[in-house]
JSON list of C-alpha atoms in Angstrom, two decimals:
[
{"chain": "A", "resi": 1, "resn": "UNK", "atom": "CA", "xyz": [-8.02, -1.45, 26.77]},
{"chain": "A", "resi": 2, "resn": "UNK", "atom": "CA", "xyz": [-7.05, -4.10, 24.32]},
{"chain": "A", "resi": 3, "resn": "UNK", "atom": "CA", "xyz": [-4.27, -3.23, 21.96]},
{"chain": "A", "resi": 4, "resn": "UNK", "atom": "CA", "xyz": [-3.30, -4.08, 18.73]},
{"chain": "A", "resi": 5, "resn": "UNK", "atom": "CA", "xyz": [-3.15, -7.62, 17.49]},
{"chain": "A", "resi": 6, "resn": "UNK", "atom": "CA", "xyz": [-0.18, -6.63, 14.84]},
{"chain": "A", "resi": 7, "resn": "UNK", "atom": "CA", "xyz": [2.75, -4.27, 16.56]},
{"chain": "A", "resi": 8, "resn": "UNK", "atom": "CA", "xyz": [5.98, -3.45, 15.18]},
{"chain": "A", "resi": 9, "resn": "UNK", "atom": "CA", "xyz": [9.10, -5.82, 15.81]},
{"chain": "A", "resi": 10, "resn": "UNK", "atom": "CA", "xyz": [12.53, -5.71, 15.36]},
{"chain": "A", "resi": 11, "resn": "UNK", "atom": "CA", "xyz": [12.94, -8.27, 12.69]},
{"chain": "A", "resi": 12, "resn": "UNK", "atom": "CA", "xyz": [15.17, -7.23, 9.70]},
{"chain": "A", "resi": 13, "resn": "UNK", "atom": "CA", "xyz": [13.18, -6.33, 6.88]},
{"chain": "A", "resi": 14, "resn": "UNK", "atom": "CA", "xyz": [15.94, -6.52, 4.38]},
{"chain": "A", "resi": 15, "resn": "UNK", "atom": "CA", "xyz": [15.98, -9.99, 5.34]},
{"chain": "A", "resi": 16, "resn": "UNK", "atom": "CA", "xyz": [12.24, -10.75, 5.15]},
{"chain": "A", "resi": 17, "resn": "UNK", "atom": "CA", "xyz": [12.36, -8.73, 1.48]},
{"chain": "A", "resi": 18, "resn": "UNK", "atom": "CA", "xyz": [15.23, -10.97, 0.46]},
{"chain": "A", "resi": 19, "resn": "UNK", "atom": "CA", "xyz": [13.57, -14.08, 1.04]},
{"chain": "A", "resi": 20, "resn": "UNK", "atom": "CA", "xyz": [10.35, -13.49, -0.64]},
{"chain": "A", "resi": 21, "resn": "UNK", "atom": "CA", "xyz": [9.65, -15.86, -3.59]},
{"chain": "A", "resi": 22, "resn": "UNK", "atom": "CA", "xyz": [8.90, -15.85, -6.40]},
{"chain": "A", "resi": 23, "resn": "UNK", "atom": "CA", "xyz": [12.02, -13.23, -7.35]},
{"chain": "A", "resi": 24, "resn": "UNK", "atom": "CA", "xyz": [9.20, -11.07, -9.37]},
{"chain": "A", "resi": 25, "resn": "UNK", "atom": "CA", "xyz": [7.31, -10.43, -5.94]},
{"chain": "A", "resi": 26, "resn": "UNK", "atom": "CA", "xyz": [10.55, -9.97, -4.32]},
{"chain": "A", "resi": 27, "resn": "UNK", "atom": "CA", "xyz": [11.39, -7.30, -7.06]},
{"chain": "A", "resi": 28, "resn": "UNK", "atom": "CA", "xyz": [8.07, -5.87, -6.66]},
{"chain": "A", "resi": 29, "resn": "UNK", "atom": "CA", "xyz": [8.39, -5.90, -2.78]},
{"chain": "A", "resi": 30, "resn": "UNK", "atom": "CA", "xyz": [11.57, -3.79, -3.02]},
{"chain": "A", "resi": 31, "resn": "UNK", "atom": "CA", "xyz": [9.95, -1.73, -5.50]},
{"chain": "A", "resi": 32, "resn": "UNK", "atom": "CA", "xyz": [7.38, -0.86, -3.11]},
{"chain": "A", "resi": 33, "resn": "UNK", "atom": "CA", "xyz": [9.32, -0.66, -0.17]},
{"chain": "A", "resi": 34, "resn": "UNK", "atom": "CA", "xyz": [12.19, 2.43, -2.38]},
{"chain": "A", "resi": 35, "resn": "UNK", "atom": "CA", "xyz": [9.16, 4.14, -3.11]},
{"chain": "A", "resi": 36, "resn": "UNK", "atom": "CA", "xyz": [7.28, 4.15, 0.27]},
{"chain": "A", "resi": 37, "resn": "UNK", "atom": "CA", "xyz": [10.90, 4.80, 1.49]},
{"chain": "A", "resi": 38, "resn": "UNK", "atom": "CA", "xyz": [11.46, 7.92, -0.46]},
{"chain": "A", "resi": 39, "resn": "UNK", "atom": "CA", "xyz": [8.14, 9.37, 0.30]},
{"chain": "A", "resi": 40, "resn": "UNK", "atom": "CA", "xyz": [7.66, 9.59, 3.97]},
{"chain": "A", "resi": 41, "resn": "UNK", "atom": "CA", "xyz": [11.53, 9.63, 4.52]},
{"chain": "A", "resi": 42, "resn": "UNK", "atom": "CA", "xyz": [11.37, 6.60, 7.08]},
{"chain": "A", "resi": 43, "resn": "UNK", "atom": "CA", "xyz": [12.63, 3.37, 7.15]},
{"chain": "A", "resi": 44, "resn": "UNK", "atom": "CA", "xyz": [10.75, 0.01, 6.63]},
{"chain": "A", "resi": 45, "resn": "UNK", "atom": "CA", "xyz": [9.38, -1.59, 10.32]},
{"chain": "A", "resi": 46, "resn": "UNK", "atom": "CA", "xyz": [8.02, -5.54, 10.27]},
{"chain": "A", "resi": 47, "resn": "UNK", "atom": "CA", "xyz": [4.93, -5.31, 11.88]},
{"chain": "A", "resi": 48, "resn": "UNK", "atom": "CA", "xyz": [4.38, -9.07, 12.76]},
{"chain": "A", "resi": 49, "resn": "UNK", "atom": "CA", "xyz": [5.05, -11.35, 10.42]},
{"chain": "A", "resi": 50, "resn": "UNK", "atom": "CA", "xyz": [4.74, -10.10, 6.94]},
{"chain": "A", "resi": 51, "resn": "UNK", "atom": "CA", "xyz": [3.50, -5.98, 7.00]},
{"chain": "A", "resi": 52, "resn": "UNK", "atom": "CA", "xyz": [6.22, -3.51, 6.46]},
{"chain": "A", "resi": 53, "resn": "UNK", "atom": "CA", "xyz": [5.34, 0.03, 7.89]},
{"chain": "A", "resi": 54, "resn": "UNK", "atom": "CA", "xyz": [6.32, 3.02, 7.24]},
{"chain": "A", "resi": 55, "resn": "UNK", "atom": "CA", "xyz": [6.25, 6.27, 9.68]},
{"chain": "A", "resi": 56, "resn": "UNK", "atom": "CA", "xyz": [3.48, 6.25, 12.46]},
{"chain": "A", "resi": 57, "resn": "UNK", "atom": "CA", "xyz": [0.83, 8.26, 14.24]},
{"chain": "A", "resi": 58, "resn": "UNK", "atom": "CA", "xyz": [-1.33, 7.77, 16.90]},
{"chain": "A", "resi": 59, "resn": "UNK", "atom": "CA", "xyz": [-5.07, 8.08, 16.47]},
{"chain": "A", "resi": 60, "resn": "UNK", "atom": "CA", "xyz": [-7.98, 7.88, 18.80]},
{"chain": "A", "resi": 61, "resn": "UNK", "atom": "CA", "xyz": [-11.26, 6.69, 18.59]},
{"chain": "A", "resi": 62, "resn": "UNK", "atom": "CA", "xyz": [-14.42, 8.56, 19.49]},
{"chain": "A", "resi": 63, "resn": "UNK", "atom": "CA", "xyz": [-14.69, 6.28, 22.67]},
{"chain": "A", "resi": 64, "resn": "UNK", "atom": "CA", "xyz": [-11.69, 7.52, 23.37]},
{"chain": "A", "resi": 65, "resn": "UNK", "atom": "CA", "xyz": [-9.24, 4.35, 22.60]},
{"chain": "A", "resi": 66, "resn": "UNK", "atom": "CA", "xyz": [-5.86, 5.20, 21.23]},
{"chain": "A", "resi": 67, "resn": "UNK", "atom": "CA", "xyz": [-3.63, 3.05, 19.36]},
{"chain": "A", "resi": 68, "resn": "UNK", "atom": "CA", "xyz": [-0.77, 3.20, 17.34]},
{"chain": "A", "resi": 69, "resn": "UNK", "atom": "CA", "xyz": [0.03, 2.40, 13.36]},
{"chain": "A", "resi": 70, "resn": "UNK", "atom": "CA", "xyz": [1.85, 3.30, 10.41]},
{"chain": "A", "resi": 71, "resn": "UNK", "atom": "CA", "xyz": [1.27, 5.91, 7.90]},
{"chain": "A", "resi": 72, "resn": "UNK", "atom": "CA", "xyz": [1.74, 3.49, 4.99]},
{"chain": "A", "resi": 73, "resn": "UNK", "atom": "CA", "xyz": [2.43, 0.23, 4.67]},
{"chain": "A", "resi": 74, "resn": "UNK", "atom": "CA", "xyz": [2.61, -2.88, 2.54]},
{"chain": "A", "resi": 75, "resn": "UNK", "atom": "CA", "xyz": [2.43, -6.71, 2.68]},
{"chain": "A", "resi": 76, "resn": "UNK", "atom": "CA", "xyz": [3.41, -8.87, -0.48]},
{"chain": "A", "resi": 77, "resn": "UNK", "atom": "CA", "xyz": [0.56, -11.51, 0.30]},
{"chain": "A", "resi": 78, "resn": "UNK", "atom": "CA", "xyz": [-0.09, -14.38, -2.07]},
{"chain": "A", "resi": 79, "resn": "UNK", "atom": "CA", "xyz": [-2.80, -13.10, -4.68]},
{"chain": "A", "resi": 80, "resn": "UNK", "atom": "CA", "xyz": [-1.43, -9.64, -4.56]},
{"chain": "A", "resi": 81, "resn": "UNK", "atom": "CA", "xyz": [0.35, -6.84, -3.34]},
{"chain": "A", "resi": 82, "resn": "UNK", "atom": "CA", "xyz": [-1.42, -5.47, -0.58]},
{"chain": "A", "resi": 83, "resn": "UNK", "atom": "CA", "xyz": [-0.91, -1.41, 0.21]},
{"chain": "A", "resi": 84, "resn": "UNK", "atom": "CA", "xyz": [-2.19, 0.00, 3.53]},
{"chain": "A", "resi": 85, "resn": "UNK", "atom": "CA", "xyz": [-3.44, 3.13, 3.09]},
{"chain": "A", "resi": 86, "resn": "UNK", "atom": "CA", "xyz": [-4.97, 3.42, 6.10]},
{"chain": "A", "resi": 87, "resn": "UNK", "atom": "CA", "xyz": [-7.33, 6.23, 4.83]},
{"chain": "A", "resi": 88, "resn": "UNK", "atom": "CA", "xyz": [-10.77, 5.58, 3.50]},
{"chain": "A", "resi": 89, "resn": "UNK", "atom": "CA", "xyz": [-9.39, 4.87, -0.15]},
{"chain": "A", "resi": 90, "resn": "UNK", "atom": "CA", "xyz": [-12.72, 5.60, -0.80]},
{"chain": "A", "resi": 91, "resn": "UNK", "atom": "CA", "xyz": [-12.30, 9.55, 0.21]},
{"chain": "A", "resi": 92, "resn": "UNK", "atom": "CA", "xyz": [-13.57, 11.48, -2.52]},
{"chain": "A", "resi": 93, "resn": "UNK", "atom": "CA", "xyz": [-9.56, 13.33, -3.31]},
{"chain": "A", "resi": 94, "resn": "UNK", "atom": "CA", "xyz": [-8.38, 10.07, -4.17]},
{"chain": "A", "resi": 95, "resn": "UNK", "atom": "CA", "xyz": [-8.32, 9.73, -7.61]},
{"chain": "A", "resi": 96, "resn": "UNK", "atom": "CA", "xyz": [-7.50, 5.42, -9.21]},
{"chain": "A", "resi": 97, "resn": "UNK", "atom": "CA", "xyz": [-8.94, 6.15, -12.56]},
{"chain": "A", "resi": 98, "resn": "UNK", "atom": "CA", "xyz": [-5.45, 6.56, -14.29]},
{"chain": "A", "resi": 99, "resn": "UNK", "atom": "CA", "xyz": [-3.47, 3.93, -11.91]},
{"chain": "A", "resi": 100, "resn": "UNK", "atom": "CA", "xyz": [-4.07, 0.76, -13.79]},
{"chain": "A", "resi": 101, "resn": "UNK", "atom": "CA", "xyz": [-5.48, -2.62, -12.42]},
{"chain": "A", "resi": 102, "resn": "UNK", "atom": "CA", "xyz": [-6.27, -2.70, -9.30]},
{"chain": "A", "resi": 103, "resn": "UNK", "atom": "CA", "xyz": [-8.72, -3.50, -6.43]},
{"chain": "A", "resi": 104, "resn": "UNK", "atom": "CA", "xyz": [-9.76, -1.40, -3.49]},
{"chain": "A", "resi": 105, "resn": "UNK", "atom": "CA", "xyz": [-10.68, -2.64, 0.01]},
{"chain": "A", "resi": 106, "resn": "UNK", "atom": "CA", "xyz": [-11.99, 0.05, 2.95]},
{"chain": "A", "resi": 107, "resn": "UNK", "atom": "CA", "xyz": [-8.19, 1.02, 3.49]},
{"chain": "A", "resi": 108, "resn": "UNK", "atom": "CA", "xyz": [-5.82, -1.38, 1.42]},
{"chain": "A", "resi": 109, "resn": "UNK", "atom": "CA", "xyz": [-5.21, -1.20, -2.04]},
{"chain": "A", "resi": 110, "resn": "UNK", "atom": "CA", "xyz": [-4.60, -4.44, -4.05]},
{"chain": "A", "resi": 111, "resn": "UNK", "atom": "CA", "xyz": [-2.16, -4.63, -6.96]},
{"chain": "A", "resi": 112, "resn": "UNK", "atom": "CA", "xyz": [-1.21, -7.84, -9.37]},
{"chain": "A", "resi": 113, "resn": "UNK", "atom": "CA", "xyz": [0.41, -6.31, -11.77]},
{"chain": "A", "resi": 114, "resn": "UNK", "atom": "CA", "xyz": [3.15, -3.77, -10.57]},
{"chain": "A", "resi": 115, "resn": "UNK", "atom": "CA", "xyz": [4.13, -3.41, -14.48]},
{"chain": "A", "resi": 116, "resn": "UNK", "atom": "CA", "xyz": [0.80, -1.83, -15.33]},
{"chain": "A", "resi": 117, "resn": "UNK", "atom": "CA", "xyz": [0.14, 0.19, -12.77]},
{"chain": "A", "resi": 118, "resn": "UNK", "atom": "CA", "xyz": [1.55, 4.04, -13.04]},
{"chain": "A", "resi": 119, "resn": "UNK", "atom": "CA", "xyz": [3.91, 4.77, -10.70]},
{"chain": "A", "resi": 120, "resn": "UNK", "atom": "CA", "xyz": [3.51, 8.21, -10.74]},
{"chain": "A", "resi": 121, "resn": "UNK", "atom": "CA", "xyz": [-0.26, 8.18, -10.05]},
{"chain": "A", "resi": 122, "resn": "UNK", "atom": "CA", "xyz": [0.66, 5.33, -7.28]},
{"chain": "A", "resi": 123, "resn": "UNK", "atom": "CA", "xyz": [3.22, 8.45, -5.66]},
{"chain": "A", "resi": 124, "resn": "UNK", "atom": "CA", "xyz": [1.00, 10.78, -5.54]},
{"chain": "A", "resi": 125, "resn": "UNK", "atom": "CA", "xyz": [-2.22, 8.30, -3.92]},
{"chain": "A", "resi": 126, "resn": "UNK", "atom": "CA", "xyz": [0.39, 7.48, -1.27]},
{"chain": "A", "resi": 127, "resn": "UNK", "atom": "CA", "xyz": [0.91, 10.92, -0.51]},
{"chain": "A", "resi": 128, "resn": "UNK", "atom": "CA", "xyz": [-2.28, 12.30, -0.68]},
{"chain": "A", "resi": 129, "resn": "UNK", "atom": "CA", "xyz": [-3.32, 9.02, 1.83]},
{"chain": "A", "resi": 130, "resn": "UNK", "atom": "CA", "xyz": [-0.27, 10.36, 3.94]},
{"chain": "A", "resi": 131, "resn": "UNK", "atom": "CA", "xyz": [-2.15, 13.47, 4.18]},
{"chain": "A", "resi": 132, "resn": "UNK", "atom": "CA", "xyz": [-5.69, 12.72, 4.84]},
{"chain": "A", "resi": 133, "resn": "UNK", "atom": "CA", "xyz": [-4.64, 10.43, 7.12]},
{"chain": "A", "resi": 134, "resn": "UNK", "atom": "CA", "xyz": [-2.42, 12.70, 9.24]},
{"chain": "A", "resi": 135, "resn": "UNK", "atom": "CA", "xyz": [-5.45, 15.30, 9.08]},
{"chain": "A", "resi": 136, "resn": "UNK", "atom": "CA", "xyz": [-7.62, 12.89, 11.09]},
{"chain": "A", "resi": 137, "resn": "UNK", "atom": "CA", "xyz": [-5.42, 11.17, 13.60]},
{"chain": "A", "resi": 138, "resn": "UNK", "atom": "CA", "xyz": [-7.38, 12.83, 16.28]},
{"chain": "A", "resi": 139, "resn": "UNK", "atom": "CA", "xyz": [-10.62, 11.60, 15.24]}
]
């Protein structure tokens, strides 16, 4: 069976972090990273060039495929900061009313504006994507 086309490497994070520019999505990056950090109690992993994941579990499809992938993860891209969720952020316990600006994709959530968007309500998303995605990693 095919694999993954994105795996984890053993790049440095800190150093892709510390060359991010401009220094406001570098200070967002790092922002993102702490708190990811602090939640699942892991440390950052560079999956290819430019996705830092955090944690992991293995999942299987119904055909019976397996891979493997981090709980949470993020990517400063160009346009915006790009969380991976990696549950449907669509899933009906997720709550983005009170988070501030923001777009949603089937299991990334897009953020321009770190300095509008709760933090606290960010947290507790993260965790609560943690969770339903750890109650499915069978499936």
């Amino acid at each position: 069976m095919a694999s993954n086309k994105t795996q984890p490497t053993t790049a440095a994070v800190s150093q892709f972090l510390n060359q991010l520019t401009p220094e406001k999505k570098r200070q967002d990056a790092n922002r993102i990273y702490q708190l990811m950090q602090s939640i699942t109690g892991c440390e950052g992993v560079l999956w290819g060039t430019c996705i830092i994941g955090f944690g992991n579990y293995t999942y299987r499809y119904k055909s019976g495929r397996t891979g493997e992938w981090f709980l949470c993860g993020f990517s400063p891209r160009k346009h915006a900061l790009t969380l991976y969720l990696t549950c449907d952020v669509s899933h009906q316990s997720l709550d983005f009313s009170t988070l501030g600006p923001h777009k949603k994709g089937k299991g990334c959530l897009y953020l321009k504006a770190l300095e509008k968007i709760d933090f606290e309500v960010l947290k507790k998303l993260i965790e609560q994507s943690i969770a339903l995605t750890a109650s499915r990693k069978e499936n």
